C-alpha positions as YAML, in Angstrom:
chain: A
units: angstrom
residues:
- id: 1
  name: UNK
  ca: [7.02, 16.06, -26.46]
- id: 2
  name: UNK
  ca: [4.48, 14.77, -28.94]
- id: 3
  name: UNK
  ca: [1.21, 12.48, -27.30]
- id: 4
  name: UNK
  ca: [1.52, 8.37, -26.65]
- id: 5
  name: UNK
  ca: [-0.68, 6.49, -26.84]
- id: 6
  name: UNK
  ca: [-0.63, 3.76, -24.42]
- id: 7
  name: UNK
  ca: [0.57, 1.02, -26.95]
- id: 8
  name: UNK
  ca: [3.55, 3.47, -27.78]
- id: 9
  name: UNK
  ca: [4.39, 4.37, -24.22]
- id: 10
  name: UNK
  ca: [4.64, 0.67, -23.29]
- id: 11
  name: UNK
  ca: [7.41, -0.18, -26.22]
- id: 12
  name: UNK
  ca: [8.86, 3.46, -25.69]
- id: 13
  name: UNK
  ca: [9.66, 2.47, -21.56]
- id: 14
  name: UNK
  ca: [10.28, -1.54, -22.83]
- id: 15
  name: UNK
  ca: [13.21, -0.53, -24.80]
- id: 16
  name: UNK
  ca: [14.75, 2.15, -22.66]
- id: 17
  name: UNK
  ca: [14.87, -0.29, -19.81]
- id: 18
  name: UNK
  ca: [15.73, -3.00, -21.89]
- id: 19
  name: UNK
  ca: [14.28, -5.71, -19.81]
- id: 20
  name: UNK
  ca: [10.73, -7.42, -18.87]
- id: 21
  name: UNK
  ca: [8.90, -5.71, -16.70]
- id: 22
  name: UNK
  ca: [5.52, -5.95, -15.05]
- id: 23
  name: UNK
  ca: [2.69, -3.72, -16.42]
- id: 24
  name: UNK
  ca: [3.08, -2.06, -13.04]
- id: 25
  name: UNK
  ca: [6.58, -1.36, -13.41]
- id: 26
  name: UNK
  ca: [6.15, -0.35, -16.73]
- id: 27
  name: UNK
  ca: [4.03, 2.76, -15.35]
- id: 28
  name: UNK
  ca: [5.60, 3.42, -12.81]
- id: 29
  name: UNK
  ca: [9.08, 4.04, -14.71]
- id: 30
  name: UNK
  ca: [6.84, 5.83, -17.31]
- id: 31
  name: UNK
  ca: [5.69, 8.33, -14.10]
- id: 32
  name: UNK
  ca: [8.72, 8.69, -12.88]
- id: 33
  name: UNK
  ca: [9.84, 10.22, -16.54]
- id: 34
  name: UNK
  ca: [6.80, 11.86, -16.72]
- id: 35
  name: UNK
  ca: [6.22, 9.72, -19.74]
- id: 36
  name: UNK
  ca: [2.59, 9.09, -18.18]
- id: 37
  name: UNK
  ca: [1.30, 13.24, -19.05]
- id: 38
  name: UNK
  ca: [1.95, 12.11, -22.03]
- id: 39
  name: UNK
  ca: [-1.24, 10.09, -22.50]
- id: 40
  name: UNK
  ca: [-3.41, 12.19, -21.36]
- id: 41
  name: UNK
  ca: [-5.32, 9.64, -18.93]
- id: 42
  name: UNK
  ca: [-7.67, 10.93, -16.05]
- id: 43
  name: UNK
  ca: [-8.70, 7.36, -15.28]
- id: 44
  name: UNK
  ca: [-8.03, 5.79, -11.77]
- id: 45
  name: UNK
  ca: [-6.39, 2.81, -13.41]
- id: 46
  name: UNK
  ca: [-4.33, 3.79, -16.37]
- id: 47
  name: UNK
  ca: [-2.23, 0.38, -16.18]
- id: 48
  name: UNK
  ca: [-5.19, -1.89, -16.46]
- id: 49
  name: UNK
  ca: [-5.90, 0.15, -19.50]
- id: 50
  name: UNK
  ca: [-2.53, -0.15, -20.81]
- id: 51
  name: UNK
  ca: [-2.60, -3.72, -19.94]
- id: 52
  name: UNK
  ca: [-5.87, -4.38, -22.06]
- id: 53
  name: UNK
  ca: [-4.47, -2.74, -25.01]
- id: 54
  name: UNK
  ca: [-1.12, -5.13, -25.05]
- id: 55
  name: UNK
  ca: [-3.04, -8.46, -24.38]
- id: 56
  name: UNK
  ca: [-5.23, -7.45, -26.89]
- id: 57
  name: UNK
  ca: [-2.79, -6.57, -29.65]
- id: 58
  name: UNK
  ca: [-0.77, -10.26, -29.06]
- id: 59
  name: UNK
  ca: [-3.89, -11.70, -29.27]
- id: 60
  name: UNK
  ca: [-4.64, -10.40, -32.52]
- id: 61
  name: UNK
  ca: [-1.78, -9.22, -34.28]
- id: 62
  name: UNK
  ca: [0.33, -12.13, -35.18]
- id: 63
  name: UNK
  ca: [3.14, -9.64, -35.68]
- id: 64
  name: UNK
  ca: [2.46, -8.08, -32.22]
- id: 65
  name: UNK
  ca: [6.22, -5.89, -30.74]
- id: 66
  name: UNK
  ca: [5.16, -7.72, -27.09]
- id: 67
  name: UNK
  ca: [6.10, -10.79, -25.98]
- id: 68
  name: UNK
  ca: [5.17, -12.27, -22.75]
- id: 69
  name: UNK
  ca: [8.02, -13.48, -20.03]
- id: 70
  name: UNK
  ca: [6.72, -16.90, -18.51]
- id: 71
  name: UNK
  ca: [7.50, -15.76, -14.91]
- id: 72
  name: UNK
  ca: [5.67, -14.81, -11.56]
- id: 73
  name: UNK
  ca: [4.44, -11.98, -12.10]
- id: 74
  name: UNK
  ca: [3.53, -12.14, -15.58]
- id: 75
  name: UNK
  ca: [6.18, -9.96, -17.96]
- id: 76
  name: UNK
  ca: [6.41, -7.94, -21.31]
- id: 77
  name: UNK
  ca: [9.53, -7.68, -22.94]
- id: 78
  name: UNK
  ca: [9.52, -6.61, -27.27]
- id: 79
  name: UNK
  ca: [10.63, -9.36, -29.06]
- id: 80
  name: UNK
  ca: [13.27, -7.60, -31.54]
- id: 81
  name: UNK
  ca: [15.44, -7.63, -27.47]
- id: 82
  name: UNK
  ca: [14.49, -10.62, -26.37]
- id: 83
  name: UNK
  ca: [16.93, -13.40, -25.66]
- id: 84
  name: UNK
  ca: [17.85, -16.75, -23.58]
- id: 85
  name: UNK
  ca: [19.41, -15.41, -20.72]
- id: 86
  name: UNK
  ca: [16.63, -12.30, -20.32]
- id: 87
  name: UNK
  ca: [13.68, -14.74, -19.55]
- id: 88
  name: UNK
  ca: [16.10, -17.25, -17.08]
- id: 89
  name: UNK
  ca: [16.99, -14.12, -15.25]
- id: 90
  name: UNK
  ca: [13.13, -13.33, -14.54]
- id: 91
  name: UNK
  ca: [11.99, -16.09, -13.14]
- id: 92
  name: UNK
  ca: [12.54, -14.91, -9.03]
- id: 93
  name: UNK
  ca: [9.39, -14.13, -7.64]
- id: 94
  name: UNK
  ca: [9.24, -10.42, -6.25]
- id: 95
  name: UNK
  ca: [9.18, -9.86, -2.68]
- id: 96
  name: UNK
  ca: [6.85, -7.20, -0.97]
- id: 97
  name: UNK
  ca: [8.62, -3.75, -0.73]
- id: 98
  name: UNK
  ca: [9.54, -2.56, 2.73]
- id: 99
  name: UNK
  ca: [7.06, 0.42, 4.16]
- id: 100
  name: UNK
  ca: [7.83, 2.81, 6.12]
- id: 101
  name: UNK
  ca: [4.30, 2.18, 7.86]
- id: 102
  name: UNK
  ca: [3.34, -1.09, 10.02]
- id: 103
  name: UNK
  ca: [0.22, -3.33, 9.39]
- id: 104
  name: UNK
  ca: [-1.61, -1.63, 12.37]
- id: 105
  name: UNK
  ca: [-1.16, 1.70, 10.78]
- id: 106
  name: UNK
  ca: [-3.84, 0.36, 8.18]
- id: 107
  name: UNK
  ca: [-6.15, -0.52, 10.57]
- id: 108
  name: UNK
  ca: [-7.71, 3.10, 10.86]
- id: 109
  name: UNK
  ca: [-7.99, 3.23, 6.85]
- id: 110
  name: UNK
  ca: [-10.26, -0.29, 7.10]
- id: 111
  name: UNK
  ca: [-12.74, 1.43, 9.70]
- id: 112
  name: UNK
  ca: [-12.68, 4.67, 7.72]
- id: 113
  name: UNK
  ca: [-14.10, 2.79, 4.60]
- id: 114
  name: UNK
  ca: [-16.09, -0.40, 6.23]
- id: 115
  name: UNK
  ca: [-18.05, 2.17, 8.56]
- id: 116
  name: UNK
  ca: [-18.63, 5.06, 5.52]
- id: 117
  name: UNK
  ca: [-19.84, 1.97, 3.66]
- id: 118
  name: UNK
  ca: [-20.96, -0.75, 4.77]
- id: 119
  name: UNK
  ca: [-22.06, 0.85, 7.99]
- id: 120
  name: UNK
  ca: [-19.68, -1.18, 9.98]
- id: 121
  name: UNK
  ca: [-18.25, -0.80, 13.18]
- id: 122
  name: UNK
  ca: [-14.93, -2.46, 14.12]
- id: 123
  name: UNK
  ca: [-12.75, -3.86, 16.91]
- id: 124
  name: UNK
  ca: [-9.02, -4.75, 16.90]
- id: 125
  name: UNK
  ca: [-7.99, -7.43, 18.05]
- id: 126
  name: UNK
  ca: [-4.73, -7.54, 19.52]
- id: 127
  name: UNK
  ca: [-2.91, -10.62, 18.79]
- id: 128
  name: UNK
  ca: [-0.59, -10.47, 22.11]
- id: 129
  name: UNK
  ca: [-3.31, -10.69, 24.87]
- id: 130
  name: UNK
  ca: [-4.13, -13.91, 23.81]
- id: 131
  name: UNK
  ca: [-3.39, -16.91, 26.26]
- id: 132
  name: UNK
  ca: [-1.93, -18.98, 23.79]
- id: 133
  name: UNK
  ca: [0.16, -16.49, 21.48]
- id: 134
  name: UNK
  ca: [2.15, -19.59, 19.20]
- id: 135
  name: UNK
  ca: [-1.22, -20.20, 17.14]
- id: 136
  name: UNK
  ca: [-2.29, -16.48, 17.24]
- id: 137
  name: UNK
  ca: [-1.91, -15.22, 14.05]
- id: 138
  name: UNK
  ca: [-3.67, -18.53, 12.64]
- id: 139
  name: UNK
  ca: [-6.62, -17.83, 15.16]
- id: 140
  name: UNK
  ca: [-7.24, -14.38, 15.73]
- id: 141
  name: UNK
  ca: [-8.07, -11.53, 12.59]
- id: 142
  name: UNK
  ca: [-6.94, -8.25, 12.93]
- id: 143
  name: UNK
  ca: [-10.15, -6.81, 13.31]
- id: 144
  name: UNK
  ca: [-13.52, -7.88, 13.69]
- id: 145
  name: UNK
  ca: [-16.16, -5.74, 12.55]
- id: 146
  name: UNK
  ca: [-20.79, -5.51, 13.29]
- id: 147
  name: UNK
  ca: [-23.56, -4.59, 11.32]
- id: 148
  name: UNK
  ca: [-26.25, -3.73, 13.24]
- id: 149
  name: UNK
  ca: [-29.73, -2.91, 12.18]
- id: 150
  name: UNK
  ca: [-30.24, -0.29, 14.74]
- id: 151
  name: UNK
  ca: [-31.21, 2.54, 13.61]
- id: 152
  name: UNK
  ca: [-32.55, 1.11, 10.23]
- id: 153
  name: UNK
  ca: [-35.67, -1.47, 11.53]
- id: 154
  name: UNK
  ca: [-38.23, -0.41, 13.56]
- id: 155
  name: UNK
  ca: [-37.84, -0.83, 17.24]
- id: 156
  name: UNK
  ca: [-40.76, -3.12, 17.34]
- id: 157
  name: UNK
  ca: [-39.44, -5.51, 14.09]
- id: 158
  name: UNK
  ca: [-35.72, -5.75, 16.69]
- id: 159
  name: UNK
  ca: [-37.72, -7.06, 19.22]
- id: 160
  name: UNK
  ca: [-39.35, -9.21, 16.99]
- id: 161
  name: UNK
  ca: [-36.74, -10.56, 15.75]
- id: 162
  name: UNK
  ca: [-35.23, -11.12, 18.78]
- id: 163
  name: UNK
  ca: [-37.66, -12.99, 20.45]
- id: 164
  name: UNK
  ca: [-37.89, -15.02, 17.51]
- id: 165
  name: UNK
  ca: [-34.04, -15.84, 18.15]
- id: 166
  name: UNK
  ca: [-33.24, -14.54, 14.55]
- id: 167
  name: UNK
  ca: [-29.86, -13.33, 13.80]
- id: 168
  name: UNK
  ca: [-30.41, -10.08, 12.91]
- id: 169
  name: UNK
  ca: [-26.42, -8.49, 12.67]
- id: 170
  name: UNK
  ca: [-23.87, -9.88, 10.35]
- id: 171
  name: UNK
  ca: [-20.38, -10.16, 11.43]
- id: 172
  name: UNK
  ca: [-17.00, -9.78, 9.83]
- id: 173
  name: UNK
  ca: [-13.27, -10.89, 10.33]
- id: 174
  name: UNK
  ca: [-10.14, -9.01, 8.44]
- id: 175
  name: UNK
  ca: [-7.02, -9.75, 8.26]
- id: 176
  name: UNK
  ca: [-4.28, -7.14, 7.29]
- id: 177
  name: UNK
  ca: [-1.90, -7.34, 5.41]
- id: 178
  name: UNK
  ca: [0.93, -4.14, 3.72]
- id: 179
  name: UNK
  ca: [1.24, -6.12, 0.36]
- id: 180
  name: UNK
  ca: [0.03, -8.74, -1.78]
- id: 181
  name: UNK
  ca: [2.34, -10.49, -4.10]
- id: 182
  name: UNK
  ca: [2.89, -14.09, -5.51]
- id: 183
  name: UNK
  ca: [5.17, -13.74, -2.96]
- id: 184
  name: UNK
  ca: [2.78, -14.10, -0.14]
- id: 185
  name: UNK
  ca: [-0.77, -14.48, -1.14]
- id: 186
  name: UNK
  ca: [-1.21, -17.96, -0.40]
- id: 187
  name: UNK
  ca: [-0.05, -17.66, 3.15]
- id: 188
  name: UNK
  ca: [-1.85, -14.75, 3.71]
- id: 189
  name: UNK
  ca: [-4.85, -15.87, 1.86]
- id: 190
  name: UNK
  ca: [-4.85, -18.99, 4.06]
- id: 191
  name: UNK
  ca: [-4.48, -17.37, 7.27]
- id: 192
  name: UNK
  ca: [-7.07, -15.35, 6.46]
- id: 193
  name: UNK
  ca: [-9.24, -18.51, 5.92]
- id: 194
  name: UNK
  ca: [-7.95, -20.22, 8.76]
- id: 195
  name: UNK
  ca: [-9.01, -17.24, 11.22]
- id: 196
  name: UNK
  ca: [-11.71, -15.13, 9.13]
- id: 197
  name: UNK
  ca: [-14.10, -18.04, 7.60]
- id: 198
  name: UNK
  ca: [-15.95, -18.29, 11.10]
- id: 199
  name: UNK
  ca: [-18.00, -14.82, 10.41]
- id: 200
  name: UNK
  ca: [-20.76, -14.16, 7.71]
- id: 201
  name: UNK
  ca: [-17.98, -12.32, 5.64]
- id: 202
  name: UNK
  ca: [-14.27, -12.17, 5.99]
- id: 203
  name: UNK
  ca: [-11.34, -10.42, 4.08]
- id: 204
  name: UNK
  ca: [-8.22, -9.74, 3.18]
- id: 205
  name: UNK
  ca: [-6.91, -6.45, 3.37]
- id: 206
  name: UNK
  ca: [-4.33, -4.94, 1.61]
- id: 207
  name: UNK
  ca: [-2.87, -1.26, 1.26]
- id: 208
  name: UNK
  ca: [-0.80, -2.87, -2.06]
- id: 209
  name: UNK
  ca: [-1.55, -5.50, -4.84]
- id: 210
  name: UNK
  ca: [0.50, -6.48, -8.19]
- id: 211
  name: UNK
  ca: [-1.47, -4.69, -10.49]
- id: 212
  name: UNK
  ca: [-0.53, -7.97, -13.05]
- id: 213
  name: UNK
  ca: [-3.66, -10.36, -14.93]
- id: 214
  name: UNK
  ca: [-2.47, -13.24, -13.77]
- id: 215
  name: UNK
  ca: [-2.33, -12.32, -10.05]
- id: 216
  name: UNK
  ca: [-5.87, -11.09, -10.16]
- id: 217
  name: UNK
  ca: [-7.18, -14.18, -11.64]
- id: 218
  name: UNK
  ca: [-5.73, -15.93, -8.99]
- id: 219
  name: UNK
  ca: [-7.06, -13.97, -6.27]
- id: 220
  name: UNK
  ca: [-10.48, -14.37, -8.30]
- id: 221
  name: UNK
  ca: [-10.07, -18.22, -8.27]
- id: 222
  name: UNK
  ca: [-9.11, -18.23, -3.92]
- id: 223
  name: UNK
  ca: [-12.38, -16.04, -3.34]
- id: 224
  name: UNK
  ca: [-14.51, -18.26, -5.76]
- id: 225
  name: UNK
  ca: [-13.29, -21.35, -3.77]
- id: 226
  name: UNK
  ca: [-12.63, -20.62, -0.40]
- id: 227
  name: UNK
  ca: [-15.21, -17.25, 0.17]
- id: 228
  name: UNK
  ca: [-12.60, -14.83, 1.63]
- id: 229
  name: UNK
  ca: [-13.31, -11.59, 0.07]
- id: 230
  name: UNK
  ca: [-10.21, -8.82, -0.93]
- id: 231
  name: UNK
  ca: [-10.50, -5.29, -0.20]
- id: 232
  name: UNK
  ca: [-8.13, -2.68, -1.52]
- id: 233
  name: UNK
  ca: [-7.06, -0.17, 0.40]
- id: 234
  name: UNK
  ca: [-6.18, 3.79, -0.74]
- id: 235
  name: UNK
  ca: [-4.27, 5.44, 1.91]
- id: 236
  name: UNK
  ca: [-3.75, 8.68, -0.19]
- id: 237
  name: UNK
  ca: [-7.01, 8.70, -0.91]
- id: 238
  name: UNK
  ca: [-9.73, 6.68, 1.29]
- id: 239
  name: UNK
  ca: [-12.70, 7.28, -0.13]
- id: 240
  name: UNK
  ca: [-11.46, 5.11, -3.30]
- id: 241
  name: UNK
  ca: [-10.64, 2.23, -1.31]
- id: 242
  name: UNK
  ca: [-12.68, -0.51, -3.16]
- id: 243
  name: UNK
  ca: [-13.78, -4.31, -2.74]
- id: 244
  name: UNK
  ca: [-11.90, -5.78, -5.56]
- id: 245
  name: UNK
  ca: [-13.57, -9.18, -4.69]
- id: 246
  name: UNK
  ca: [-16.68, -9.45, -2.30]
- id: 247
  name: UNK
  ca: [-16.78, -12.25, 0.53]
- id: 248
  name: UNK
  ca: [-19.36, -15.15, 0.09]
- id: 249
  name: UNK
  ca: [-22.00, -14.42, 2.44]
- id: 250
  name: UNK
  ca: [-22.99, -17.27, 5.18]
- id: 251
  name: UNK
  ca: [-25.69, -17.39, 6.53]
- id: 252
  name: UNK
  ca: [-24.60, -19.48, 9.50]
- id: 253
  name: UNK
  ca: [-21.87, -18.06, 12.45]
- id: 254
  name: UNK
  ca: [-18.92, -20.81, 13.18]
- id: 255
  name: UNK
  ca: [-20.04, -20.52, 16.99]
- id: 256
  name: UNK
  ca: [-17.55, -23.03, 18.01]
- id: 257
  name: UNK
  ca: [-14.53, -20.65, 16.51]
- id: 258
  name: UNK
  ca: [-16.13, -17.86, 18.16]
- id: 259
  name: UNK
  ca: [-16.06, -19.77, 21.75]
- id: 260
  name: UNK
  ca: [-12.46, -20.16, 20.97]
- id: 261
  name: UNK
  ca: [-11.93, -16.77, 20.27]
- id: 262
  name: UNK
  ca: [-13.76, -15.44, 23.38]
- id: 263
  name: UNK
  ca: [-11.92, -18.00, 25.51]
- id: 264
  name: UNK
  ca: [-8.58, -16.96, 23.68]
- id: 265
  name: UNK
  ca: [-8.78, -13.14, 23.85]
- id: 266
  name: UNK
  ca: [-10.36, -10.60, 26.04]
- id: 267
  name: UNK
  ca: [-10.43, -7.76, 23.18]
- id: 268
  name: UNK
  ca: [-13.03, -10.47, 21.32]
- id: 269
  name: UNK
  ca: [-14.52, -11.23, 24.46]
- id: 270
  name: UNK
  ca: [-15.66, -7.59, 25.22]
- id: 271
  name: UNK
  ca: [-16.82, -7.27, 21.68]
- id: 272
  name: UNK
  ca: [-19.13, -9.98, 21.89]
- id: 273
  name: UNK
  ca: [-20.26, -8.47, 25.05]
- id: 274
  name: UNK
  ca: [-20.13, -5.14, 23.16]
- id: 275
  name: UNK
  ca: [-23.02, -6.63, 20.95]
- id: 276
  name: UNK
  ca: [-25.16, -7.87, 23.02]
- id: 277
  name: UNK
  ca: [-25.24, -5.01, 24.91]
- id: 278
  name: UNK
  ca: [-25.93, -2.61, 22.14]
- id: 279
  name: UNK
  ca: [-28.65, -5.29, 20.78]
- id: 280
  name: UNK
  ca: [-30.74, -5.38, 23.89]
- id: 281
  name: UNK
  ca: [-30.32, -1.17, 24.93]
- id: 282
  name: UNK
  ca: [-31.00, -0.53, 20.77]
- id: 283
  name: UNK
  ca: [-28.37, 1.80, 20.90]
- id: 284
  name: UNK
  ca: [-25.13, 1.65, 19.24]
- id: 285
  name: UNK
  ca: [-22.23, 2.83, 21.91]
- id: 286
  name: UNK
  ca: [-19.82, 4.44, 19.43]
- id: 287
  name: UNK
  ca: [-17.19, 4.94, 21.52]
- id: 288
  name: UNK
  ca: [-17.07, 1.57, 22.48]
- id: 289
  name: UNK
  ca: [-15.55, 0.57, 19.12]
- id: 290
  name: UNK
  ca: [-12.58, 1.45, 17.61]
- id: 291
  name: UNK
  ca: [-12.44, 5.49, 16.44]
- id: 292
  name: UNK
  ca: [-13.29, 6.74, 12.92]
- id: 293
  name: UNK
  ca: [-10.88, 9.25, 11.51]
- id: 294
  name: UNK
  ca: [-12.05, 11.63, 8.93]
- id: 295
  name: UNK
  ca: [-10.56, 10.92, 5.37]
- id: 296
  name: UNK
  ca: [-8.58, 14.06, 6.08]
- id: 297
  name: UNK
  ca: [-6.80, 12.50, 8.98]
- id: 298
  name: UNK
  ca: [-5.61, 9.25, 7.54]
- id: 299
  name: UNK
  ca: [-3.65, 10.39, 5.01]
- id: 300
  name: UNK
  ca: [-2.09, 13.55, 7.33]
- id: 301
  name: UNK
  ca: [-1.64, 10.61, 9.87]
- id: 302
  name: UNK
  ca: [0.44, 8.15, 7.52]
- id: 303
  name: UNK
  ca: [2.06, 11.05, 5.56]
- id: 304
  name: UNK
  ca: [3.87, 11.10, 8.88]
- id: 305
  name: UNK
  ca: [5.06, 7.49, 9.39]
...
């Protein structure tokens, strides 16, 4: 078969599905044609290129094939098949697919990459040893996570700083979630406000996102106004999990949201404790937080599930 280009690929899949599609559907009916060899990409992203070069063409070409479908997600159809009943039919928002792994199986994928990283150590939190379980969700993150400076600053500048009552760690919340769609990124979004915005950084995690412009933008506008960061996950390949979106650092801990917390759950509780611990000894007790896989043993892990 001769070479696409991206443009071509995108009005080849359009009109052999005959319906508006996502740019994310529209590569992933191209791979599962094999359509997508045949432009030759080695990026990590092809669809956001392929996305670029429609948006661009109906920007500039008045007689542009592409049309776009005013729906949630944003959607392409080619104009010469578009009709009435096409765009009323594609205005239901789409759900998040069903997984065949759980929430908690990501967990092990977010230490993998915060520690390699960001040199951050982590703690779940598990929701159901809380005394008060009804407002859990809304209260506790998933995970909780340290930076220390151990091992970095001299052992003189710690005590320093200690004795100067500086805060010299930063602390982070994340909440987990399989998938983000319009479907549920304003509930998750909010609860990860709601139970994250009480550490110097907090985020929402994700294994999945709608790979569509106006869904990004979105998320772009919640972390500009609210400061909850997004990470992406990879779980086929963990090293290229990214921050699409970094947190707004604060300088100042909500100390009455952790008291809550501590009161609320032992598995916070002994994390604080954790801290201090390792911040008076200088040491960093690895085992005391939760275990980090190698890359390797993630993705053997979840090929399982």
């Amino acid at each position: 078969m001769e070479k696409l280009t991206f443009f071509e690929l995108a009005i080849k899949v359009l009109k052999e599905a005959n319906k508006p599609m996502t740019i994310e559907e529209i590569w992933r009916y191209a791979q599962a044609r094999e359509y997508d060899v045949l432009v030759g990409s080695k990026g990590k992203t092809p669809w956001q290129t392929m996305s670029a070069r429609i948006y661009v063409d109906m920007r500039d070409n008045p007689n542009s094939p592409f049309v776009k479908i005013d729906s949630k997600p944003k959607k392409f159809f080619l104009k010469e098949l578009q009709n009435v009943d096409t765009i009323k039919e594609e205005k239901e928002i789409i759900q998040p697919k069903e997984t065949s792994y759980s929430e908690r199986d990501l967990h092990p994928f977010l230490t993998y990459y915060v520690n390699t990283y960001l040199n951050v150590y982590t703690k779940t939190i598990y929701h159901e040893k809380s005394s008060k379980r009804t407002y859990s969700q809304w209260l506790h993150p998933d995970l909780v996570g340290i930076n220390f400076p151990i091992g970095e600053w001299e052992s003189e500048v710690l005590d320093f700083g200690l004795t100067l009552g500086s805060q010299l760690v930063k602390l982070y919340s994340f909440e987990v979630k399989k998938e983000l769609t319009f479907a549920n990124i304003r509930e998750a979004y909010f609860q990860a406000v709601s139970n994250s915005s009480w550490a110097n950084e907090g985020y929402l995690v994700t294994a999945n996102i709608l790979h569509d412009e106006e869904f990004m933008t979105e998320l772009k506008r919640l972390t500009s106004a609210f400061g909850i960061g997004i990470i992406k996950l990879d779980i086929e390949d963990p090293d290229a999990s990214e921050i699409l979106f970094p947190a707004k650092h604060k300088t100042e801990i909500d100390w009455e949201t952790v008291n809550k917390l501590s009161k609320e759950n032992p598995d916070f509780r002994k994390f604080i404790v954790r801290i201090k611990n390792d911040m008076n000894s200088k040491e960093i007790i690895k085992e005391k937080y939760d275990k980090v896989y190698t890359a390797e043993q993630l993705v053997e892990k979840i090929k399982k599930k």
